Every structure is written in structure tokens, then in C-alpha cells.
Amino acid sequence: MNKNKESLHLSSPAINTHMNKRSQIWAAFRSAFPYTIPIFAGFLFLGIAYGIFMHSLGFSAIYPIIMSFMIFAGSMEFVAANFLLGAFNPMNALFLTLMVNARHLFYGISMLDKYRGTGKKKLYLIFGMCDESFSINYTANVPANVDKGWFMFFVTLLNHLYWVAGAAIGGIFGSYVKFNTEGLDFVMTALFIVIFIEQWMKEKKHYSALTGLGLSVASLILFGGNQFIIPAMLAILGVLTVLRKPLEKAEVSV
Amino acid sequence: MTMTMTQQMITIAMVVLGTMLTRFLPFMIFPSGKPTPKYVQYLGKVLPSAVIGLLVIYCLKDVSLLSGSHGIPELVGAAAVVLLHLWKKNMLLSIAGGTVVYMVLVQLVF
């Protein structure tokens, strides 16, 4: 992408090691950024929608900015806005959040290994582990010469920035947006479909992918859009546990 | 707004706490210093494919097959993403192409 990388390398060993570290970080940034471009579009749009939503509920721009920065879990922030409008019930807020965000538990279990050895960045990687950061960091083919820790750090950081920027723009300028954005939110669906295909092509057996897809559809039909996640997760966990023996024999290729 | 500022801050703090619990819990239960149980290692390998499938469905959870546009724009948009991706294997092209198809459908056709 960028051809002036060579020009960064200068003489003197001291400068060289310093430059090496910097160019290493810069290389990680450059390979991470293209992966986040779809999220740039999606988060800016959704963030603006969220900011406008908060604006329409009568909250000043500082609310979407602080909430997008601190919570950084898209769907939950829309729900949190409703908490703020209702009666004060902190326990209810806590438990509903745990339910809506329970899927993060699966992300964490999947990232135990990948986040290992990332040093101080690990805390931030876990803090910012939203759906999009998780799925990119899990599936991306990081080039061998790029530092994986910094790569994942920049994916997470850029996504976080897009989301806060979107929420800020929406909260501040919400009432002026006129361009017809209907349907732009499909960018997130498209992203997950692409990641699903990429993951599909990487593995030899598709038990797990099909289990996830099939049981989620079944759970959605049975329990409806607002309550299907927890039953789907339990069913996935159950089926994958039962399939452990046969699957481990067929060795999972990831 | 019925809540005081303090109550609002507590409510937001609860949402932050809940979210962070779901993100940090696996790392606290299975710290990197200790060997992770075999069963959890197995889950770490097989869960991602399943949970990405769950995410795709999660994005489509509000689609109604029985009313409105019957999920046709979503189906066509998703098919466009899949076909583009199998054809060119270019992530940005597949996502942008599918999204444009979907936006045209919901804005101009349905």
C-alpha cells in the first residue's frame, strides 16, 4: 500500500532499534486498517443513528459520547438509553446487560490463546472485544512479519474510535442529517456473512458452523428476536459438547 | 427524565459492569499462567464458527418473513454478498456490493 517504508530506515543502531519498533507498530497499523474499513462505514452509520436516537430522546450529546466510549457494545447502548428513561432499577439494568451480552463469554473462551502474550495491550483488547473486533481478530490472516498483538490492538482501537466518532456526530449534528441512509445498516450483516464464509473455507469440517447457524435459526423461530440468544447459546454449547469425541477425532482445523 | 444525575450514573455504571463481566470473565477464570482445561480449549476451537453463525442470524433477527417485504431484500442482499465473495474473494467488494444491492432494494423497490 505504502512505498515510502524504506525511507524510514536510517543509520545509527540506536535510532534503528527505535525505528524498528516504530515501523513494526506502523506495519501492524497498515495491515489492520483495511480490515476495519467496512466497520468504519457500519459503525459511523450506526453510531450516528445512535447519537440521533439519544438526541431524539432528549439527551445532550455528552451522553452518547460517554456511553459509546465506556460501554462499546452497540445494541446494549440502545437498550441502556431505555433504562435511563425508566424508573431507577440498577439490578435490572445489570441482569439485562448480562443476558444481552452473554455471547461475549464465547468470544473470550475463543480468544484465550490469541490474546496470550500481548502484554499490557491485553486489558484493552478484552475491554474492546465487541462482535466486530472479535470476529476480525479471530479470523484475519495476519501476515507473518506483522506483530499480532499490535494488529489486534489497532483493529480494536479503530473500531472503538469509529463508534465513538459516529455517536458524537449523531449526538451533535443529529438533526441535520438528510441523506437517505435507509438500508446502510446491512453493512454489518454483510460483514458477518463474509467472515462466516472465510471461516467456512478455512475449516475442513463444518459441524460447528452448521450447528451455530441451524440452532440459531431454530431458536429464533421458537423464542423470537428478543430472547433467542441465550437458548441458542445453550443449545450450541450442548450440541458441541456432545460432538466433542467425534469432532476431536476428525481434528478441528483452525 | 425521572432519574437524578447520580441515578443515571449508577445505571450507566451497571451496564458497563455487566458488559465488562461478560468480556473479562473467561480471562479471569482461565488465566494465561495456568493450563486451560482441555474441554475449554476444545470449546475455544469450535465455538468461533458457531458463534459467527449466531451473529449472522442475530443481524437478521428482526426480518419478518410473513409481512412487509417478506425478507426478500435481506435474502437477495445476502446472496449478493455470498456470490461476490465466492467469485472475487475481496472482502470490501463483497460487503459494499451486497450493501448497495440491499439499499437499492429497500429504498427503490420495496
mmCIF file of N, CA and C in Angstrom, chain A residues 9-80:
data_model
loop_
_atom_site.group_PDB
_atom_site.id
_atom_site.type_symbol
_atom_site.label_atom_id
_atom_site.label_comp_id
_atom_site.label_asym_id
_atom_site.label_seq_id
_atom_site.Cartn_x
_atom_site.Cartn_y
_atom_site.Cartn_z
ATOM 1 N N HIS A 9 14.014 3.875 7.338
ATOM 2 C CA HIS A 9 15.185 3.242 7.925
ATOM 3 C C HIS A 9 16.416 4.126 7.783
ATOM 4 N N LEU A 10 16.959 4.532 8.896
ATOM 5 C CA LEU A 10 18.104 5.429 8.888
ATOM 6 C C LEU A 10 19.318 4.728 9.483
ATOM 7 N N SER A 11 20.418 5.439 9.558
ATOM 8 C CA SER A 11 21.648 4.866 10.112
ATOM 9 C C SER A 11 21.568 4.762 11.638
ATOM 10 N N SER A 12 22.683 4.604 12.302
ATOM 11 C CA SER A 12 22.840 4.565 13.768
ATOM 12 C C SER A 12 21.990 3.494 14.444
ATOM 13 N N PRO A 13 22.646 2.519 15.111
ATOM 14 C CA PRO A 13 21.932 1.382 15.697
ATOM 15 C C PRO A 13 20.826 1.810 16.671
ATOM 16 N N ALA A 14 21.118 2.827 17.493
ATOM 17 C CA ALA A 14 20.122 3.263 18.483
ATOM 18 C C ALA A 14 18.843 3.704 17.792
ATOM 19 N N ILE A 15 19.027 4.543 16.786
ATOM 20 C CA ILE A 15 17.864 5.015 16.045
ATOM 21 C C ILE A 15 17.178 3.832 15.367
ATOM 22 N N ASN A 16 18.035 2.894 14.897
ATOM 23 C CA ASN A 16 17.482 1.753 14.183
ATOM 24 C C ASN A 16 16.527 0.916 15.019
ATOM 25 N N THR A 17 16.923 0.586 16.264
ATOM 26 C CA THR A 17 16.026 -0.232 17.090
ATOM 27 C C THR A 17 14.757 0.547 17.396
ATOM 28 N N HIS A 18 14.941 1.828 17.670
ATOM 29 C CA HIS A 18 13.786 2.671 17.933
ATOM 30 C C HIS A 18 12.870 2.678 16.713
ATOM 31 N N MET A 19 13.492 2.874 15.561
ATOM 32 C CA MET A 19 12.727 2.905 14.321
ATOM 33 C C MET A 19 12.087 1.559 14.040
ATOM 34 N N ASN A 20 12.821 0.475 14.400
ATOM 35 C CA ASN A 20 12.264 -0.840 14.150
ATOM 36 C C ASN A 20 10.973 -1.047 14.908
ATOM 37 N N LYS A 21 10.988 -0.620 16.177
ATOM 38 C CA LYS A 21 9.785 -0.773 16.974
ATOM 39 C C LYS A 21 8.670 0.057 16.368
ATOM 40 N N ARG A 22 9.042 1.296 15.993
ATOM 41 C CA ARG A 22 8.020 2.158 15.413
ATOM 42 C C ARG A 22 7.517 1.627 14.084
ATOM 43 N N SER A 23 8.433 1.123 13.265
ATOM 44 C CA SER A 23 7.973 0.645 11.956
ATOM 45 C C SER A 23 7.186 -0.650 12.107
ATOM 46 N N GLN A 24 7.488 -1.388 13.184
ATOM 47 C CA GLN A 24 6.728 -2.602 13.472
ATOM 48 C C GLN A 24 5.271 -2.235 13.815
ATOM 49 N N ILE A 25 5.130 -1.225 14.657
ATOM 50 C CA ILE A 25 3.787 -0.781 15.036
ATOM 51 C C ILE A 25 3.063 -0.219 13.825
ATOM 52 N N TRP A 26 3.811 0.560 13.038
ATOM 53 C CA TRP A 26 3.231 1.165 11.835
ATOM 54 C C TRP A 26 2.790 0.088 10.850
ATOM 55 N N ALA A 27 3.602 -0.982 10.718
ATOM 56 C CA ALA A 27 3.243 -2.081 9.811
ATOM 57 C C ALA A 27 1.962 -2.760 10.291
ATOM 58 N N ALA A 28 1.850 -2.920 11.621
ATOM 59 C CA ALA A 28 0.639 -3.541 12.174
ATOM 60 C C ALA A 28 -0.573 -2.668 11.886
ATOM 61 N N PHE A 29 -0.381 -1.366 12.034
ATOM 62 C CA PHE A 29 -1.479 -0.438 11.766
ATOM 63 C C PHE A 29 -1.918 -0.541 10.303
ATOM 64 N N ARG A 30 -0.905 -0.565 9.401
ATOM 65 C CA ARG A 30 -1.249 -0.608 7.977
ATOM 66 C C ARG A 30 -1.930 -1.900 7.574
ATOM 67 N N SER A 31 -1.571 -3.016 8.212
ATOM 68 C CA SER A 31 -2.267 -4.241 7.809
ATOM 69 C C SER A 31 -3.615 -4.370 8.520
ATOM 70 N N ALA A 32 -3.768 -3.695 9.667
ATOM 71 C CA ALA A 32 -5.059 -3.768 10.380
ATOM 72 C C ALA A 32 -6.106 -2.873 9.723
ATOM 73 N N PHE A 33 -5.686 -1.693 9.287
ATOM 74 C CA PHE A 33 -6.659 -0.706 8.803
ATOM 75 C C PHE A 33 -7.619 -1.219 7.722
ATOM 76 N N PRO A 34 -7.117 -1.885 6.644
ATOM 77 C CA PRO A 34 -8.059 -2.324 5.595
ATOM 78 C C PRO A 34 -9.177 -3.217 6.121
ATOM 79 N N TYR A 35 -8.861 -4.041 7.138
ATOM 80 C CA TYR A 35 -9.896 -4.909 7.710
ATOM 81 C C TYR A 35 -11.004 -4.097 8.381
ATOM 82 N N THR A 36 -10.672 -2.891 8.808
ATOM 83 C CA THR A 36 -11.657 -2.121 9.570
ATOM 84 C C THR A 36 -12.475 -1.193 8.684
ATOM 85 N N ILE A 37 -12.170 -1.133 7.381
ATOM 86 C CA ILE A 37 -12.895 -0.190 6.523
ATOM 87 C C ILE A 37 -14.415 -0.452 6.499
ATOM 88 N N PRO A 38 -14.840 -1.728 6.350
ATOM 89 C CA PRO A 38 -16.293 -1.957 6.404
ATOM 90 C C PRO A 38 -16.882 -1.508 7.740
ATOM 91 N N ILE A 39 -16.124 -1.681 8.803
ATOM 92 C CA ILE A 39 -16.613 -1.291 10.127
ATOM 93 C C ILE A 39 -16.660 0.221 10.225
ATOM 94 N N PHE A 40 -15.727 0.886 9.552
ATOM 95 C CA PHE A 40 -15.755 2.342 9.508
ATOM 96 C C PHE A 40 -17.113 2.800 8.990
ATOM 97 N N ALA A 41 -17.522 2.206 7.856
ATOM 98 C CA ALA A 41 -18.823 2.565 7.288
ATOM 99 C C ALA A 41 -19.952 2.187 8.232
ATOM 100 N N GLY A 42 -19.904 0.961 8.721
ATOM 101 C CA GLY A 42 -21.003 0.463 9.550
ATOM 102 C C GLY A 42 -21.122 1.195 10.872
ATOM 103 N N PHE A 43 -20.007 1.373 11.543
ATOM 104 C CA PHE A 43 -20.036 1.994 12.875
ATOM 105 C C PHE A 43 -20.330 3.478 12.800
ATOM 106 N N LEU A 44 -19.785 4.129 11.769
ATOM 107 C CA LEU A 44 -20.068 5.551 11.646
ATOM 108 C C LEU A 44 -21.578 5.726 11.472
ATOM 109 N N PHE A 45 -22.141 4.891 10.603
ATOM 110 C CA PHE A 45 -23.579 4.979 10.374
ATOM 111 C C PHE A 45 -24.380 4.626 11.631
ATOM 112 N N LEU A 46 -24.081 3.457 12.210
ATOM 113 C CA LEU A 46 -24.829 3.033 13.399
ATOM 114 C C LEU A 46 -24.595 3.996 14.557
ATOM 115 N N GLY A 47 -23.341 4.480 14.681
ATOM 116 C CA GLY A 47 -23.024 5.430 15.747
ATOM 117 C C GLY A 47 -23.822 6.706 15.584
ATOM 118 N N ILE A 48 -23.904 7.182 14.330
ATOM 119 C CA ILE A 48 -24.687 8.396 14.074
ATOM 120 C C ILE A 48 -26.156 8.126 14.403
ATOM 121 N N ALA A 49 -26.641 6.948 13.973
ATOM 122 C CA ALA A 49 -28.031 6.587 14.278
ATOM 123 C C ALA A 49 -28.257 6.581 15.785
ATOM 124 N N TYR A 50 -27.288 6.059 16.512
ATOM 125 C CA TYR A 50 -27.391 6.011 17.967
ATOM 126 C C TYR A 50 -27.391 7.423 18.562
ATOM 127 N N GLY A 51 -26.498 8.263 18.051
ATOM 128 C CA GLY A 51 -26.442 9.649 18.529
ATOM 129 C C GLY A 51 -27.753 10.383 18.269
ATOM 130 N N ILE A 52 -28.307 10.162 17.061
ATOM 131 C CA ILE A 52 -29.582 10.803 16.715
ATOM 132 C C ILE A 52 -30.695 10.286 17.627
ATOM 133 N N PHE A 53 -30.665 8.996 17.858
ATOM 134 C CA PHE A 53 -31.647 8.358 18.735
ATOM 135 C C PHE A 53 -31.605 8.995 20.133
ATOM 136 N N MET A 54 -30.406 9.129 20.682
ATOM 137 C CA MET A 54 -30.254 9.734 22.009
ATOM 138 C C MET A 54 -30.716 11.187 21.985
ATOM 139 N N HIS A 55 -30.373 11.887 20.911
ATOM 140 C CA HIS A 55 -30.786 13.270 20.743
ATOM 141 C C HIS A 55 -32.309 13.366 20.755
ATOM 142 N N SER A 56 -32.951 12.416 20.037
ATOM 143 C CA SER A 56 -34.409 12.455 19.943
ATOM 144 C C SER A 56 -35.063 12.148 21.282
ATOM 145 N N LEU A 57 -34.355 11.446 22.160
ATOM 146 C CA LEU A 57 -34.904 11.149 23.483
ATOM 147 C C LEU A 57 -34.668 12.308 24.447
ATOM 148 N N GLY A 58 -33.940 13.306 23.997
ATOM 149 C CA GLY A 58 -33.723 14.486 24.822
ATOM 150 C C GLY A 58 -32.401 14.498 25.575
ATOM 151 N N PHE A 59 -31.507 13.577 25.260
ATOM 152 C CA PHE A 59 -30.202 13.573 25.931
ATOM 153 C C PHE A 59 -29.235 14.494 25.189
ATOM 154 N N SER A 60 -28.400 15.192 25.942
ATOM 155 C CA SER A 60 -27.392 16.016 25.292
ATOM 156 C C SER A 60 -26.301 15.107 24.723
ATOM 157 N N ALA A 61 -25.485 15.650 23.801
ATOM 158 C CA ALA A 61 -24.504 14.852 23.065
ATOM 159 C C ALA A 61 -23.512 14.144 23.981
ATOM 160 N N ILE A 62 -23.307 14.679 25.178
ATOM 161 C CA ILE A 62 -22.319 14.076 26.066
ATOM 162 C C ILE A 62 -22.723 12.643 26.456
ATOM 163 N N TYR A 63 -24.022 12.353 26.493
ATOM 164 C CA TYR A 63 -24.473 11.001 26.854
ATOM 165 C C TYR A 63 -24.036 9.955 25.827
ATOM 166 N N PRO A 64 -24.419 10.123 24.537
ATOM 167 C CA PRO A 64 -23.939 9.110 23.579
ATOM 168 C C PRO A 64 -22.413 9.024 23.514
ATOM 169 N N ILE A 65 -21.726 10.160 23.705
ATOM 170 C CA ILE A 65 -20.262 10.116 23.623
ATOM 171 C C ILE A 65 -19.689 9.271 24.764
ATOM 172 N N ILE A 66 -20.112 9.576 25.982
ATOM 173 C CA ILE A 66 -19.586 8.832 27.133
ATOM 174 C C ILE A 66 -20.012 7.368 27.075
ATOM 175 N N MET A 67 -21.283 7.128 26.727
ATOM 176 C CA MET A 67 -21.774 5.741 26.726
ATOM 177 C C MET A 67 -21.116 4.914 25.627
ATOM 178 N N SER A 68 -20.910 5.517 24.448
ATOM 179 C CA SER A 68 -20.274 4.737 23.376
ATOM 180 C C SER A 68 -18.820 4.460 23.731
ATOM 181 N N PHE A 69 -18.200 5.402 24.428
ATOM 182 C CA PHE A 69 -16.808 5.221 24.817
ATOM 183 C C PHE A 69 -16.661 4.145 25.891
ATOM 184 N N MET A 70 -17.545 4.170 26.889
ATOM 185 C CA MET A 70 -17.373 3.284 28.042
ATOM 186 C C MET A 70 -18.025 1.926 27.880
ATOM 187 N N ILE A 71 -19.176 1.871 27.206
ATOM 188 C CA ILE A 71 -19.876 0.582 27.079
ATOM 189 C C ILE A 71 -19.360 -0.161 25.847
ATOM 190 N N PHE A 72 -19.263 0.538 24.706
ATOM 191 C CA PHE A 72 -18.768 -0.038 23.456
ATOM 192 C C PHE A 72 -19.377 -1.411 23.168
ATOM 193 N N ALA A 73 -20.696 -1.465 23.183
ATOM 194 C CA ALA A 73 -21.416 -2.680 22.797
ATOM 195 C C ALA A 73 -22.721 -2.181 22.186
ATOM 196 N N GLY A 74 -22.700 -2.030 20.875
ATOM 197 C CA GLY A 74 -23.750 -1.338 20.131
ATOM 198 C C GLY A 74 -25.171 -1.542 20.611
ATOM 199 N N SER A 75 -25.668 -2.785 20.466
ATOM 200 C CA SER A 75 -27.085 -2.993 20.751
ATOM 201 C C SER A 75 -27.411 -2.647 22.202
ATOM 202 N N MET A 76 -26.453 -2.920 23.087
ATOM 203 C CA MET A 76 -26.690 -2.677 24.513
ATOM 204 C C MET A 76 -26.881 -1.192 24.804
ATOM 205 N N GLU A 77 -26.237 -0.340 24.007
ATOM 206 C CA GLU A 77 -26.351 1.091 24.276
ATOM 207 C C GLU A 77 -27.739 1.628 23.950
ATOM 208 N N PHE A 78 -28.361 1.037 22.939
ATOM 209 C CA PHE A 78 -29.743 1.431 22.657
ATOM 210 C C PHE A 78 -30.647 1.013 23.823
ATOM 211 N N VAL A 79 -30.398 -0.186 24.341
ATOM 212 C CA VAL A 79 -31.195 -0.665 25.475
ATOM 213 C C VAL A 79 -30.937 0.216 26.701
ATOM 214 N N ALA A 80 -29.659 0.581 26.887
ATOM 215 C CA ALA A 80 -29.299 1.394 28.053
ATOM 216 C C ALA A 80 -30.028 2.731 28.040
#
